[in-house]
PDB file of C-alpha atoms and ligand atoms in Angstrom:
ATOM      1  CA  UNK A   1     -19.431   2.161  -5.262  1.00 88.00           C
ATOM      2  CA  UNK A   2     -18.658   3.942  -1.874  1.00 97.00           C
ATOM      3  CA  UNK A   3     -15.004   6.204  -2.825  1.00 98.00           C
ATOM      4  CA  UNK A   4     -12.141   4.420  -1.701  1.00 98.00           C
ATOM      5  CA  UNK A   5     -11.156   7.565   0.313  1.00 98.00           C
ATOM      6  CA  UNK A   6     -14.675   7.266   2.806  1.00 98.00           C
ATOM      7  CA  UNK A   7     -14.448   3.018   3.332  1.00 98.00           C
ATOM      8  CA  UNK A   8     -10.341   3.264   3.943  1.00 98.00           C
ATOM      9  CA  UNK A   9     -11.025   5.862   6.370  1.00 98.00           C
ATOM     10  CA  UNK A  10     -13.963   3.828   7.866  1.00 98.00           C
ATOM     11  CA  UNK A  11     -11.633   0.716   7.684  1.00 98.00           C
ATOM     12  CA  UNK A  12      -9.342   2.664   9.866  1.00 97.00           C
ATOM     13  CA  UNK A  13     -11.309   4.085  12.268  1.00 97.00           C
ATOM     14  CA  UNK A  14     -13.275   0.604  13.095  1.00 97.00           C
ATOM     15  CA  UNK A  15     -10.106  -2.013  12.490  1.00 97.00           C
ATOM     16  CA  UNK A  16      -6.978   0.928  13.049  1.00 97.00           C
ATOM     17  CA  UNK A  17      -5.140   1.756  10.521  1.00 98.00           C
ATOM     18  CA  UNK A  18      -2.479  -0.771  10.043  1.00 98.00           C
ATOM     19  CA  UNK A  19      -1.830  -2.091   6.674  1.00 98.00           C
ATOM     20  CA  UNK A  20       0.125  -5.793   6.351  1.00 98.00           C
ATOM     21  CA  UNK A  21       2.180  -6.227   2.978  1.00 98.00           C
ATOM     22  CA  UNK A  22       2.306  -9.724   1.669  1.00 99.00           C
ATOM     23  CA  UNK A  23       5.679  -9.655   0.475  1.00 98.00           C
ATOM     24  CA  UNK A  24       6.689 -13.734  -0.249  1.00 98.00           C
ATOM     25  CA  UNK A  25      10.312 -13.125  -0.831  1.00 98.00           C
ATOM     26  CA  UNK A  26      12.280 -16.550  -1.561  1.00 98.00           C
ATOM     27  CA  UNK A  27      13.922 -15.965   1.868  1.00 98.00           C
ATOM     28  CA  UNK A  28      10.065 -15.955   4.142  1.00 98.00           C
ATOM     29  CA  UNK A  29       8.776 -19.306   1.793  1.00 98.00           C
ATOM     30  CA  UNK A  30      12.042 -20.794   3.295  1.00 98.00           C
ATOM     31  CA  UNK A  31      11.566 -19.629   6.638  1.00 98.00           C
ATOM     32  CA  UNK A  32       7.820 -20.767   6.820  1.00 98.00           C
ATOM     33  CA  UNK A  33       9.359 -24.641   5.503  1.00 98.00           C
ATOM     34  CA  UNK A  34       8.016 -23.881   1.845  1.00 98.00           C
ATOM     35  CA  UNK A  35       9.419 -24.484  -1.519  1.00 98.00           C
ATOM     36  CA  UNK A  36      10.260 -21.399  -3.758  1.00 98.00           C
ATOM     37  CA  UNK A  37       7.881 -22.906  -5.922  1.00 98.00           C
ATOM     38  CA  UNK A  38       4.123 -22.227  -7.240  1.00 98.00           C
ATOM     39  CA  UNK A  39       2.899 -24.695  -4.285  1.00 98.00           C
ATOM     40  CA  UNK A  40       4.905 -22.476  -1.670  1.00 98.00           C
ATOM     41  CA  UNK A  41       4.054 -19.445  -3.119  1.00 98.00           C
ATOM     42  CA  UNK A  42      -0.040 -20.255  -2.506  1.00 98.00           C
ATOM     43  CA  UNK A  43       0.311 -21.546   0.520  1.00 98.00           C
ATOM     44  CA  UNK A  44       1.979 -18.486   2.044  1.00 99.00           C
ATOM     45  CA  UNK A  45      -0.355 -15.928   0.640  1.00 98.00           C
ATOM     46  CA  UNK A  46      -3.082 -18.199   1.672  1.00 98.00           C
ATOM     47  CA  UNK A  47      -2.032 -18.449   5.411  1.00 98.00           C
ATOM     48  CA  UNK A  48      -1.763 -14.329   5.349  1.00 98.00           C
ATOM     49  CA  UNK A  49      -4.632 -13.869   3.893  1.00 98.00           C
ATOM     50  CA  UNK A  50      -6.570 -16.239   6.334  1.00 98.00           C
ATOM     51  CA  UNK A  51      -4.351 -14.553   9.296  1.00 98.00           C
ATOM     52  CA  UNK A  52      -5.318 -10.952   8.423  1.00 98.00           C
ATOM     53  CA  UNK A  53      -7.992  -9.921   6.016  1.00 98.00           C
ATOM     54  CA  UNK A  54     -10.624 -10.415   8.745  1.00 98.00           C
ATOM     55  CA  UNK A  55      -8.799  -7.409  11.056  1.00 98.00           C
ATOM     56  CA  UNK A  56      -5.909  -4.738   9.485  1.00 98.00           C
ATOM     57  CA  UNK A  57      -7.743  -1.910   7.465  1.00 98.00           C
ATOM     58  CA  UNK A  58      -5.719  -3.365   4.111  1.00 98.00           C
ATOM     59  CA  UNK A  59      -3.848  -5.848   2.734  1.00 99.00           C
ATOM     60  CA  UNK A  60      -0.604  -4.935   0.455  1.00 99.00           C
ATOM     61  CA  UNK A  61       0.104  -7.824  -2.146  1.00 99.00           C
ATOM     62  CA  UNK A  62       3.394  -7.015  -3.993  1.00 98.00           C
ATOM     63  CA  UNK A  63       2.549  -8.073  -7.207  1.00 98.00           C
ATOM     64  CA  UNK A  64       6.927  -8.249  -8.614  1.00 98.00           C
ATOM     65  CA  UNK A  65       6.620 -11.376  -5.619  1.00 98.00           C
ATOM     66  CA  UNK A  66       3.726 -12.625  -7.721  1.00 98.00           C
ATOM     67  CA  UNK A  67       4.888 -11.975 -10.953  1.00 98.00           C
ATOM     68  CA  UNK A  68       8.371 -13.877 -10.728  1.00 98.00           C
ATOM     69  CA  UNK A  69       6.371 -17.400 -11.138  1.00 98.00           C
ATOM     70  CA  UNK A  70       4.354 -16.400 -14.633  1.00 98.00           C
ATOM     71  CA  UNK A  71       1.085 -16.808 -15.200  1.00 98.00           C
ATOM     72  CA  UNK A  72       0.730 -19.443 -12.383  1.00 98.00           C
ATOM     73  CA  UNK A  73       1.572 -16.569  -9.733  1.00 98.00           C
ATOM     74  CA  UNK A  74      -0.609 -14.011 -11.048  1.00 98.00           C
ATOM     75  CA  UNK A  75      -3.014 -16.824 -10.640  1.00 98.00           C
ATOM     76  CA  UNK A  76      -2.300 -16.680  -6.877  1.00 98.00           C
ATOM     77  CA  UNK A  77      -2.539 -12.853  -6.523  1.00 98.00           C
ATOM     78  CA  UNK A  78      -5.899 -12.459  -8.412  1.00 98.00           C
ATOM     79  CA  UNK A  79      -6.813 -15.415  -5.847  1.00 98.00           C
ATOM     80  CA  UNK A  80      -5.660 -14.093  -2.870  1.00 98.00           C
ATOM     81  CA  UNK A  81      -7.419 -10.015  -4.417  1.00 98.00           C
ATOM     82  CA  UNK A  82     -10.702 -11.711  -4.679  1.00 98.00           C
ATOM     83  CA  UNK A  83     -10.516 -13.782  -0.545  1.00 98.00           C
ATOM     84  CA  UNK A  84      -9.074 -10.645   0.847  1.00 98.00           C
ATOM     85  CA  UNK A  85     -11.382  -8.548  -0.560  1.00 98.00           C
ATOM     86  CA  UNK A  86     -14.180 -10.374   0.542  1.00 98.00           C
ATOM     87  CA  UNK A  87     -13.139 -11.405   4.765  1.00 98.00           C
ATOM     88  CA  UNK A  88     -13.768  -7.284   4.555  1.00 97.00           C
ATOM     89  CA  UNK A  89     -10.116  -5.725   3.999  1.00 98.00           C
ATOM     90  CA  UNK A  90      -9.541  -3.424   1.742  1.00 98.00           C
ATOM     91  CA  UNK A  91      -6.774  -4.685  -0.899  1.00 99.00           C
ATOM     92  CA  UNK A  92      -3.779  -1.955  -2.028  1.00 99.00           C
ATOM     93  CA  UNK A  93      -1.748  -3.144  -5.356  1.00 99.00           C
ATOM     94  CA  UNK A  94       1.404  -2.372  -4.850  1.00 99.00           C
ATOM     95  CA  UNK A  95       2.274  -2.825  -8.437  1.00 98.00           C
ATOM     96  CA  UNK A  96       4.052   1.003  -8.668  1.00 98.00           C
ATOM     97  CA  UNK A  97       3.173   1.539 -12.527  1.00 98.00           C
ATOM     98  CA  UNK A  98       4.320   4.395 -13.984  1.00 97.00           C
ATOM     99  CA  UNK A  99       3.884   4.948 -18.036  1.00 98.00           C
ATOM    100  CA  UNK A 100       3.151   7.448 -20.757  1.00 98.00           C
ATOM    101  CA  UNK A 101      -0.592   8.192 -20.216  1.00 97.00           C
ATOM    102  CA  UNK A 102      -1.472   5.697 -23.204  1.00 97.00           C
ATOM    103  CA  UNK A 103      -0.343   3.118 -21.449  1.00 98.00           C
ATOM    104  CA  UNK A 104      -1.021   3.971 -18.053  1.00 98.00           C
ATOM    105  CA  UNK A 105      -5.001   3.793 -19.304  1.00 98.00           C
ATOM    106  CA  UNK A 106      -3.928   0.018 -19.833  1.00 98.00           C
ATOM    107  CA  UNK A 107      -2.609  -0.481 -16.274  1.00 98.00           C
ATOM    108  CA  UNK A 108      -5.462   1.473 -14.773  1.00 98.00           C
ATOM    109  CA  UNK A 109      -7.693  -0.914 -16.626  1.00 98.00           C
ATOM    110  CA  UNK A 110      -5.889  -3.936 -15.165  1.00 98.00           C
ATOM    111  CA  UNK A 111      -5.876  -2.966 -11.369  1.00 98.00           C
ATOM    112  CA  UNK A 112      -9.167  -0.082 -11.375  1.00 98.00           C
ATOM    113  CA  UNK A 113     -11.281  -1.562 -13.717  1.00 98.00           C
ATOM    114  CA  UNK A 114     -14.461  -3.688 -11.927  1.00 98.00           C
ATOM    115  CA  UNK A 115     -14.634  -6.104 -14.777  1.00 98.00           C
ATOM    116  CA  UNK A 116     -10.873  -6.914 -14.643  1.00 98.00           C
ATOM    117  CA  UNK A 117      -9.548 -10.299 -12.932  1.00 97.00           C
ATOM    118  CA  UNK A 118      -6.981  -7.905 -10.610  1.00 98.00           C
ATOM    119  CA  UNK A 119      -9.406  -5.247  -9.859  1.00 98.00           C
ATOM    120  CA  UNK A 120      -8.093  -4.221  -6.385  1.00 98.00           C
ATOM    121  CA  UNK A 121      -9.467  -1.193  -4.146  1.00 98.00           C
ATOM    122  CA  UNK A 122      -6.095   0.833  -4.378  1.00 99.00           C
ATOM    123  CA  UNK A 123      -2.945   0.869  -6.595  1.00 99.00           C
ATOM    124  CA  UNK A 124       0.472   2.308  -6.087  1.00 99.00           C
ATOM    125  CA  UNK A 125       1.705   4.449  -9.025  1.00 98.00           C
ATOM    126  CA  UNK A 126       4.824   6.102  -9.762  1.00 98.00           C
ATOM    127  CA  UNK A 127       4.328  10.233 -11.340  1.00 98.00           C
ATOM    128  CA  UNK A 128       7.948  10.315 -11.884  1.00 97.00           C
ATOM    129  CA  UNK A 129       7.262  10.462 -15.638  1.00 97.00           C
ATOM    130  CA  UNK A 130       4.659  13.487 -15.068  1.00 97.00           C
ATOM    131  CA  UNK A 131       1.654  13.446 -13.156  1.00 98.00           C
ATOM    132  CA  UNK A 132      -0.659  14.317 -15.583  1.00 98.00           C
ATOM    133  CA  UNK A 133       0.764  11.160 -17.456  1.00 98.00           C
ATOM    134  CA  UNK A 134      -1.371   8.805 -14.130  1.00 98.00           C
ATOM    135  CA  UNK A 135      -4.590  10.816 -15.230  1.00 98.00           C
ATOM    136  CA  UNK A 136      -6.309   7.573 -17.160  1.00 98.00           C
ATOM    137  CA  UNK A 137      -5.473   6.070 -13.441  1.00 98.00           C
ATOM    138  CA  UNK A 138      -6.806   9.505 -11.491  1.00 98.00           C
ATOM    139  CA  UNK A 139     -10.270   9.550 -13.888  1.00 98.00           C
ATOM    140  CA  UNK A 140     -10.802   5.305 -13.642  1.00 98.00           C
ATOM    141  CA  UNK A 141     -10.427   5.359  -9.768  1.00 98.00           C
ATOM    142  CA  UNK A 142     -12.863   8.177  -9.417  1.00 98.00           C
ATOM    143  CA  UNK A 143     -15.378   6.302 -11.951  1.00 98.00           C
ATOM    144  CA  UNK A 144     -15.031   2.840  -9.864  1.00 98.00           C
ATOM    145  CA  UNK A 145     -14.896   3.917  -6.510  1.00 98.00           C
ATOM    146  CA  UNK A 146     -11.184   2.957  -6.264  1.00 98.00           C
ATOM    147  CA  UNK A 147      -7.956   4.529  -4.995  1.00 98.00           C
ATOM    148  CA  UNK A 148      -4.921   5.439  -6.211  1.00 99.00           C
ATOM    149  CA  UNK A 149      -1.812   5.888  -4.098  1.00 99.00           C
ATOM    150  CA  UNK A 150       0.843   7.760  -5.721  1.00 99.00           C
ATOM    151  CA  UNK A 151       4.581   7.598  -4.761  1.00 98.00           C
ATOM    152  CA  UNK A 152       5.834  11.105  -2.930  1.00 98.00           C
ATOM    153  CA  UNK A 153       8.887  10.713  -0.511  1.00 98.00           C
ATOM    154  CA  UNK A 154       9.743   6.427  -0.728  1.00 98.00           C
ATOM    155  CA  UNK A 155      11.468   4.928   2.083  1.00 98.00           C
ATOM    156  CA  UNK A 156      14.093   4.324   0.381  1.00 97.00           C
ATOM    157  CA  UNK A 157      17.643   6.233   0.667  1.00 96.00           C
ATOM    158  CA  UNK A 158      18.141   6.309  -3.046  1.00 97.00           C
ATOM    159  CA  UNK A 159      14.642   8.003  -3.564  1.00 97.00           C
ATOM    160  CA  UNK A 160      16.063  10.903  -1.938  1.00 96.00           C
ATOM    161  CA  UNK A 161      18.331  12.091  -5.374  1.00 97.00           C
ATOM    162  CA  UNK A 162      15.462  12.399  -7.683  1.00 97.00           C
ATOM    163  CA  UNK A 163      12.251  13.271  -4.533  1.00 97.00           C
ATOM    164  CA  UNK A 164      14.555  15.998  -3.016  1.00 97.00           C
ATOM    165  CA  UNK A 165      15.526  17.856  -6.445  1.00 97.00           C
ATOM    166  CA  UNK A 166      13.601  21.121  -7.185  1.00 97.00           C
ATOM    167  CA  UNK A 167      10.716  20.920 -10.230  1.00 97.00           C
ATOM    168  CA  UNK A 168      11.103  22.838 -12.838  1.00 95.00           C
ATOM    169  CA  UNK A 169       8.640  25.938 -11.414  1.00 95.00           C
ATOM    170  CA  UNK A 170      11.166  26.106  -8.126  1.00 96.00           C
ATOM    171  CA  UNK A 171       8.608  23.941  -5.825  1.00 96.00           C
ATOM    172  CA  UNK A 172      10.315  20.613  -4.104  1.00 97.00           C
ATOM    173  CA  UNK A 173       9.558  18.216  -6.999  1.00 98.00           C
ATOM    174  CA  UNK A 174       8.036  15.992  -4.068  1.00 98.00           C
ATOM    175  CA  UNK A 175       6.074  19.073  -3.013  1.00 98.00           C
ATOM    176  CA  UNK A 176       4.650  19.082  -6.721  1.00 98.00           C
ATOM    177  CA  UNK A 177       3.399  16.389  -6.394  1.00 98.00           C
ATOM    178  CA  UNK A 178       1.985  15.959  -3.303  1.00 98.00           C
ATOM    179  CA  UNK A 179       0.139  19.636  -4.594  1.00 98.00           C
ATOM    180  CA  UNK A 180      -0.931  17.632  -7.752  1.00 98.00           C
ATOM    181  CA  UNK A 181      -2.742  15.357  -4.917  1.00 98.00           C
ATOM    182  CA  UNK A 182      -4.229  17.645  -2.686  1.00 98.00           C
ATOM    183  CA  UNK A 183      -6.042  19.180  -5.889  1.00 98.00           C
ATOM    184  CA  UNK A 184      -7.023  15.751  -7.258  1.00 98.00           C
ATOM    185  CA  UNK A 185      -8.901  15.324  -3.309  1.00 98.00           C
ATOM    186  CA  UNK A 186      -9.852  19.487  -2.988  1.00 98.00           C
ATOM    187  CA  UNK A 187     -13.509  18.061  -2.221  1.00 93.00           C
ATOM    188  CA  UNK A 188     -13.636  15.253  -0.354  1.00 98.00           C
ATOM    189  CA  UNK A 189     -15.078  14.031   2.778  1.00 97.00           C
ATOM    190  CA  UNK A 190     -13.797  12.748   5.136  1.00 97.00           C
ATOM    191  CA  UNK A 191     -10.804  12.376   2.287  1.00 98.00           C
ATOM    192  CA  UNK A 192     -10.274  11.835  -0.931  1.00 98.00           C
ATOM    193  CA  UNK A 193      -9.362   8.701  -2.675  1.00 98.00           C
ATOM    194  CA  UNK A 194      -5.882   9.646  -3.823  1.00 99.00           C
ATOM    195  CA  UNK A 195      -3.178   8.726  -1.766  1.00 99.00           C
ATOM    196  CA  UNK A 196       0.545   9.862  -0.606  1.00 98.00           C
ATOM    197  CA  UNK A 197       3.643   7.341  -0.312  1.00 98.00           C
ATOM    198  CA  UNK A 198       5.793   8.907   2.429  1.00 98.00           C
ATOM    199  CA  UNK A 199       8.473   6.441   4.018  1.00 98.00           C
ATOM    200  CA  UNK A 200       8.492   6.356   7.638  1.00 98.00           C
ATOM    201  CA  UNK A 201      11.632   6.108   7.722  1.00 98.00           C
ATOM    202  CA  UNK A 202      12.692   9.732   6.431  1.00 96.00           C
ATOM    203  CA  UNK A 203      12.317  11.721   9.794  1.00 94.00           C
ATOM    204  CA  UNK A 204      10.796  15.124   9.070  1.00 91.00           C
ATOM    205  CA  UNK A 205       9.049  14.611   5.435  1.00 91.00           C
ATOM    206  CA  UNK A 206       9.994  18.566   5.467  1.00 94.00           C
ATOM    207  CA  UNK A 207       6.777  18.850   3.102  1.00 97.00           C
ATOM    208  CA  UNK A 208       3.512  20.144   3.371  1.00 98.00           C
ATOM    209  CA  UNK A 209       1.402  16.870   3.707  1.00 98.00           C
ATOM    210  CA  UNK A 210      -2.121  17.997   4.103  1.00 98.00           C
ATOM    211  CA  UNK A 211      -3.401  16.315   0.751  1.00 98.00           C
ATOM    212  CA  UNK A 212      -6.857  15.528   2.006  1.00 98.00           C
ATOM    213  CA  UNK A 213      -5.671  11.975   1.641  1.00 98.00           C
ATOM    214  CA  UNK A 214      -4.682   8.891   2.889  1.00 98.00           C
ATOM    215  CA  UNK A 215      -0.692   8.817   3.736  1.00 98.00           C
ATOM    216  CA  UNK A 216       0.757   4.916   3.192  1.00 98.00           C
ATOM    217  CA  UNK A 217       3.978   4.814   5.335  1.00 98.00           C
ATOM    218  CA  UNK A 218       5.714   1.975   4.601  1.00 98.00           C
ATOM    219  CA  UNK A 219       9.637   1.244   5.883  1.00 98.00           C
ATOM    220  CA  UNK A 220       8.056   0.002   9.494  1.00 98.00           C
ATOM    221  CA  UNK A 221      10.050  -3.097  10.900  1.00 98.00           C
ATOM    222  CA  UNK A 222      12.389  -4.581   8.379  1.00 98.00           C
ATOM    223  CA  UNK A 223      13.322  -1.487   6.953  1.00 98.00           C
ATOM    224  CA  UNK A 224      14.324   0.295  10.393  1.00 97.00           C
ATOM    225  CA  UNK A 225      11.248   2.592  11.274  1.00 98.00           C
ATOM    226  CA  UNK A 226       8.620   2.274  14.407  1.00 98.00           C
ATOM    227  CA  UNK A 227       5.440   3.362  14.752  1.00 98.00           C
ATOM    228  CA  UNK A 228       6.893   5.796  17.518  1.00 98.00           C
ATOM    229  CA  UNK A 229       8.630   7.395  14.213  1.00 98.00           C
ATOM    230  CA  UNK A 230       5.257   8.636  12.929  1.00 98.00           C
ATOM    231  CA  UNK A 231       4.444  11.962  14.531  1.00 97.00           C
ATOM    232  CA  UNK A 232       7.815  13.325  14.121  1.00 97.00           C
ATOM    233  CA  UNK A 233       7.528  12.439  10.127  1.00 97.00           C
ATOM    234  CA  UNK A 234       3.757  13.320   9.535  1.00 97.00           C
ATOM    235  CA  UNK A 235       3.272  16.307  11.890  1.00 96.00           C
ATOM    236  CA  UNK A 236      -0.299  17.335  11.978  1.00 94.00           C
ATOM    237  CA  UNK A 237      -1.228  15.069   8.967  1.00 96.00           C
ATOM    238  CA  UNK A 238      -0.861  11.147  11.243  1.00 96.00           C
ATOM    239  CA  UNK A 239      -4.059  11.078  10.944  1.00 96.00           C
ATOM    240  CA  UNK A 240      -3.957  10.433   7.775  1.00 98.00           C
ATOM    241  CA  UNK A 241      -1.212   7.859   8.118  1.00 98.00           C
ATOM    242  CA  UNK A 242      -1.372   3.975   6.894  1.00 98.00           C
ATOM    243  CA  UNK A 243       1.479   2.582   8.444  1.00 98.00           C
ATOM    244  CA  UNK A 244       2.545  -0.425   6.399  1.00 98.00           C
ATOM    245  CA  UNK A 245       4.766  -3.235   7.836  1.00 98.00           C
ATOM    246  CA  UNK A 246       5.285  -6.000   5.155  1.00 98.00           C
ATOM    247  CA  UNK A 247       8.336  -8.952   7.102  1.00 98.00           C
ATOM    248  CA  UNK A 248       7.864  -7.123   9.911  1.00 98.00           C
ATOM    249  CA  UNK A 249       4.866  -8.933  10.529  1.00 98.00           C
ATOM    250  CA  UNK A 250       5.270 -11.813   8.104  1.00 98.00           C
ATOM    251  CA  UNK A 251       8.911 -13.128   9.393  1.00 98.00           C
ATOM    252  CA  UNK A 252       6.173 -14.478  12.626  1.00 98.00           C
ATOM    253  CA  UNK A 253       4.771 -16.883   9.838  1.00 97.00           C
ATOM    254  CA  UNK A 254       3.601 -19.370   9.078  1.00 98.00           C
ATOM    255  CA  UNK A 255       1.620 -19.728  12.397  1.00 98.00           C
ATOM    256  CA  UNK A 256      -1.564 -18.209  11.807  1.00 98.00           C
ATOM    257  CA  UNK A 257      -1.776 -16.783  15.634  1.00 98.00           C
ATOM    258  CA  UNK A 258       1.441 -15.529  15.644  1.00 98.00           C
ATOM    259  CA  UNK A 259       1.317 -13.751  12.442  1.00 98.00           C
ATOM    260  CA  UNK A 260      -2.362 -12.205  14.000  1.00 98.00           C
ATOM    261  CA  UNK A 261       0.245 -11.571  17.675  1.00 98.00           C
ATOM    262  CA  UNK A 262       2.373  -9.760  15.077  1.00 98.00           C
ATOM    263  CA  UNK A 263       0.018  -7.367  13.512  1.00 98.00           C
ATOM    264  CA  UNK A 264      -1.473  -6.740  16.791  1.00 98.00           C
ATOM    265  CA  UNK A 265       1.347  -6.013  18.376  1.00 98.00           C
ATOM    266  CA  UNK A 266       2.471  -3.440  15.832  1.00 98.00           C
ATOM    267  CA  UNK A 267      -1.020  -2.201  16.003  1.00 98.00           C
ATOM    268  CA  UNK A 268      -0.805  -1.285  19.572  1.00 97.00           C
ATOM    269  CA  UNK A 269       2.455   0.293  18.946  1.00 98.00           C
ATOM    270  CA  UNK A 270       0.588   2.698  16.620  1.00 98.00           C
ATOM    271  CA  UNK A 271      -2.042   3.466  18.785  1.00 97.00           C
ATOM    272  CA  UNK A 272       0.045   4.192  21.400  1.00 96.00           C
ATOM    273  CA  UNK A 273       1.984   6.552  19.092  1.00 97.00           C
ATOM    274  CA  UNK A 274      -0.847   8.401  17.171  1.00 94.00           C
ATOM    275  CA  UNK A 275      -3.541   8.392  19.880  1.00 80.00           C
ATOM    276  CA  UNK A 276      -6.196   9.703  17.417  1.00 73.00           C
ATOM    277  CA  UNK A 277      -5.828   7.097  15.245  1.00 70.00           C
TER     278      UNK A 277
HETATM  279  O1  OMP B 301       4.663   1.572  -2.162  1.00 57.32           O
HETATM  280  C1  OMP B 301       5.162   0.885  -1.257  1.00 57.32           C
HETATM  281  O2  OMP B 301       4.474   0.104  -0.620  1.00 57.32           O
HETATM  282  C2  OMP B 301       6.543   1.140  -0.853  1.00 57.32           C
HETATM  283  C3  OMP B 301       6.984   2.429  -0.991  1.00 57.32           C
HETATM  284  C4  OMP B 301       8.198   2.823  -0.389  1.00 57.32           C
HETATM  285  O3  OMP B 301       8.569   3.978  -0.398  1.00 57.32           O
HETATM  286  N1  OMP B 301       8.923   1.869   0.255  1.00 57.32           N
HETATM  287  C5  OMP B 301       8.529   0.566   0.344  1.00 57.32           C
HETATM  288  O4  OMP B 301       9.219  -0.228   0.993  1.00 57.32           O
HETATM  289  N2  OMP B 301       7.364   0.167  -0.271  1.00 57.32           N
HETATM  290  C6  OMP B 301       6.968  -1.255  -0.281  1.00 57.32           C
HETATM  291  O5  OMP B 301       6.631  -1.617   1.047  1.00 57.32           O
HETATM  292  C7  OMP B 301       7.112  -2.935   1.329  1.00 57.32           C
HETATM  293  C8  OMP B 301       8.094  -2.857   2.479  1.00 57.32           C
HETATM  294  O6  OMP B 301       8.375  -4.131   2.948  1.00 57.32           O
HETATM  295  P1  OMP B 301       9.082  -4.363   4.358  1.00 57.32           P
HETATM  296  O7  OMP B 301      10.339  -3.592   4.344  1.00 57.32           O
HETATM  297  O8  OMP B 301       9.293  -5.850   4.377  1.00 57.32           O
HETATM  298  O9  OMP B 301       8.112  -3.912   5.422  1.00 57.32           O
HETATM  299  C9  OMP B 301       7.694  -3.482   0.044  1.00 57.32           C
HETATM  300  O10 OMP B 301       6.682  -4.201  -0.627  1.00 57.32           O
HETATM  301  C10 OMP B 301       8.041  -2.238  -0.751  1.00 57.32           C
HETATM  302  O11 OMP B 301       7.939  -2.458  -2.139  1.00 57.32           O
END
């Protein structure tokens, strides 16, 4: 298959390169008039997926939203992998798996592995326990023609007490990583097929993000950041930027226009702020 790293940044150059999460927190079934139930939980992810896999670059399932119903929801998400997938967007995991590399060679097989019911184009993973421990992730990705988007800087404030601390050879730990990337993509073109997590919402990342990567920016909309945030976070790497906007967009729901109004709208708003994009 066609790296990951080439069709995103094809995705984003002919659809832009907004990414929609579908996020089906209790609170959004009950706002769109569905039950926190199995039946609620389909519906919703089918209405997104009908709304938006024909125009945004990707499509972010959280899989803990799936998850939280059993068997019956992971049903749904390997569902909603496989429509997404094929109305022409490309379809990020966010599962953020992180384990000794033993078992990370399990969760790469789950989410990176062709012949696997959740094979997805991209999966978030945490190096927080080492990132040589995400190589069985790293080595399956390049094999399939997948991506893997590892967590650098999150959006989160907490992040900042474990991301900001210094690694043990004196670099930013956050740094280190992002380093570990940019070796992982060192040939690549246009750009490789690992990825960066870098909230939007940190103001200067204050890091050196030139990975040769894609950069997923979550934290737009619910979470307090604007596509107007972008330049002053990414510098001379927005190009590289994913913005992601998960109730942002979905809070518009369940009307399938307004939902599309929605991501258009925020897809203007990052055009307008990375004119290159
Ligand atoms: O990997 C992610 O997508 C992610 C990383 C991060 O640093 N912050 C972050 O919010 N996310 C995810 O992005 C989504 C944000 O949702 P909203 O705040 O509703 O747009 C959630 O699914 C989070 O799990």
């Amino acid at each position: 298959m066609i790296p990951f790293g080439t069709r995103l940044r094809e995705a984003m150059d002919t659809r832009g390169p907004l990414c929609v999460g579908i996020d089906p927190h209790a609170s959004l079934l009950a706002d769109w008039g569905l039950n926190d139930d199995i039946a609620g939980l389909e519906r919703f992810t089918r209405i997104t997926v009908e709304a938006l896999a024909d125009r945004v670059a990707m499509l972010k399932p959280q899989s803990a939203f799936f998850e939280r119903f059993g068997s019956r929801g992971v049903a749904v998400l390997e569902k909603a992998v496989e429509e997404a997938r094929a109305a022409g967007t490309l379809v990020l995991m966010d599962a953020k798996r992180g384990d000794i590399g033993s078992t990370m060679a399990a969760y790469a097989a789950t989410y990176l592995d062709p012949a696997s019911p959740l094979f997805s184009d991209a999966v978030t993973v945490s190096p927080y326990l080492g990132f040589g421990s995400l190589r069985p992730a790293l080595d399956l990705a390049a094999k399939s023609g997948s991506g893997v988007f590892v967590l650098a800087l999150t959006s989160n404030p907490e992040g900042a007490e474990v991301q900001r601390s210094t690694a043990a050879d004196g670099r930013p730990l956050a740094q280190l990583m992002l380093d570990h990337m940019a070796a992982e993509n060192a040939d690549a073109s246009p750009m490789g097929s690992v990825g960066a997590v870098v909230g939007a919402t940190l103001g200067d990342a204050g890091v050196n993000l030139d990975i040769n990567g894609p950069l997923l920016a979550p934290g737009i909309g619910a979470q307090g950041a604007t596509p107007a945030d972008l330049p002053g976070v990414f510098g001379s790497a927005v190009r590289n930027v994913v913005p992601s906007v998960s109730r942002g967009v979905l809070r518009h729901g369940p009307d399938v226009s307004a939902l599309r109004e929605a991501a258009a709208r925020y897809a203007d708003e990052v055009r307008a702020a990375i004119p290159q994009a």
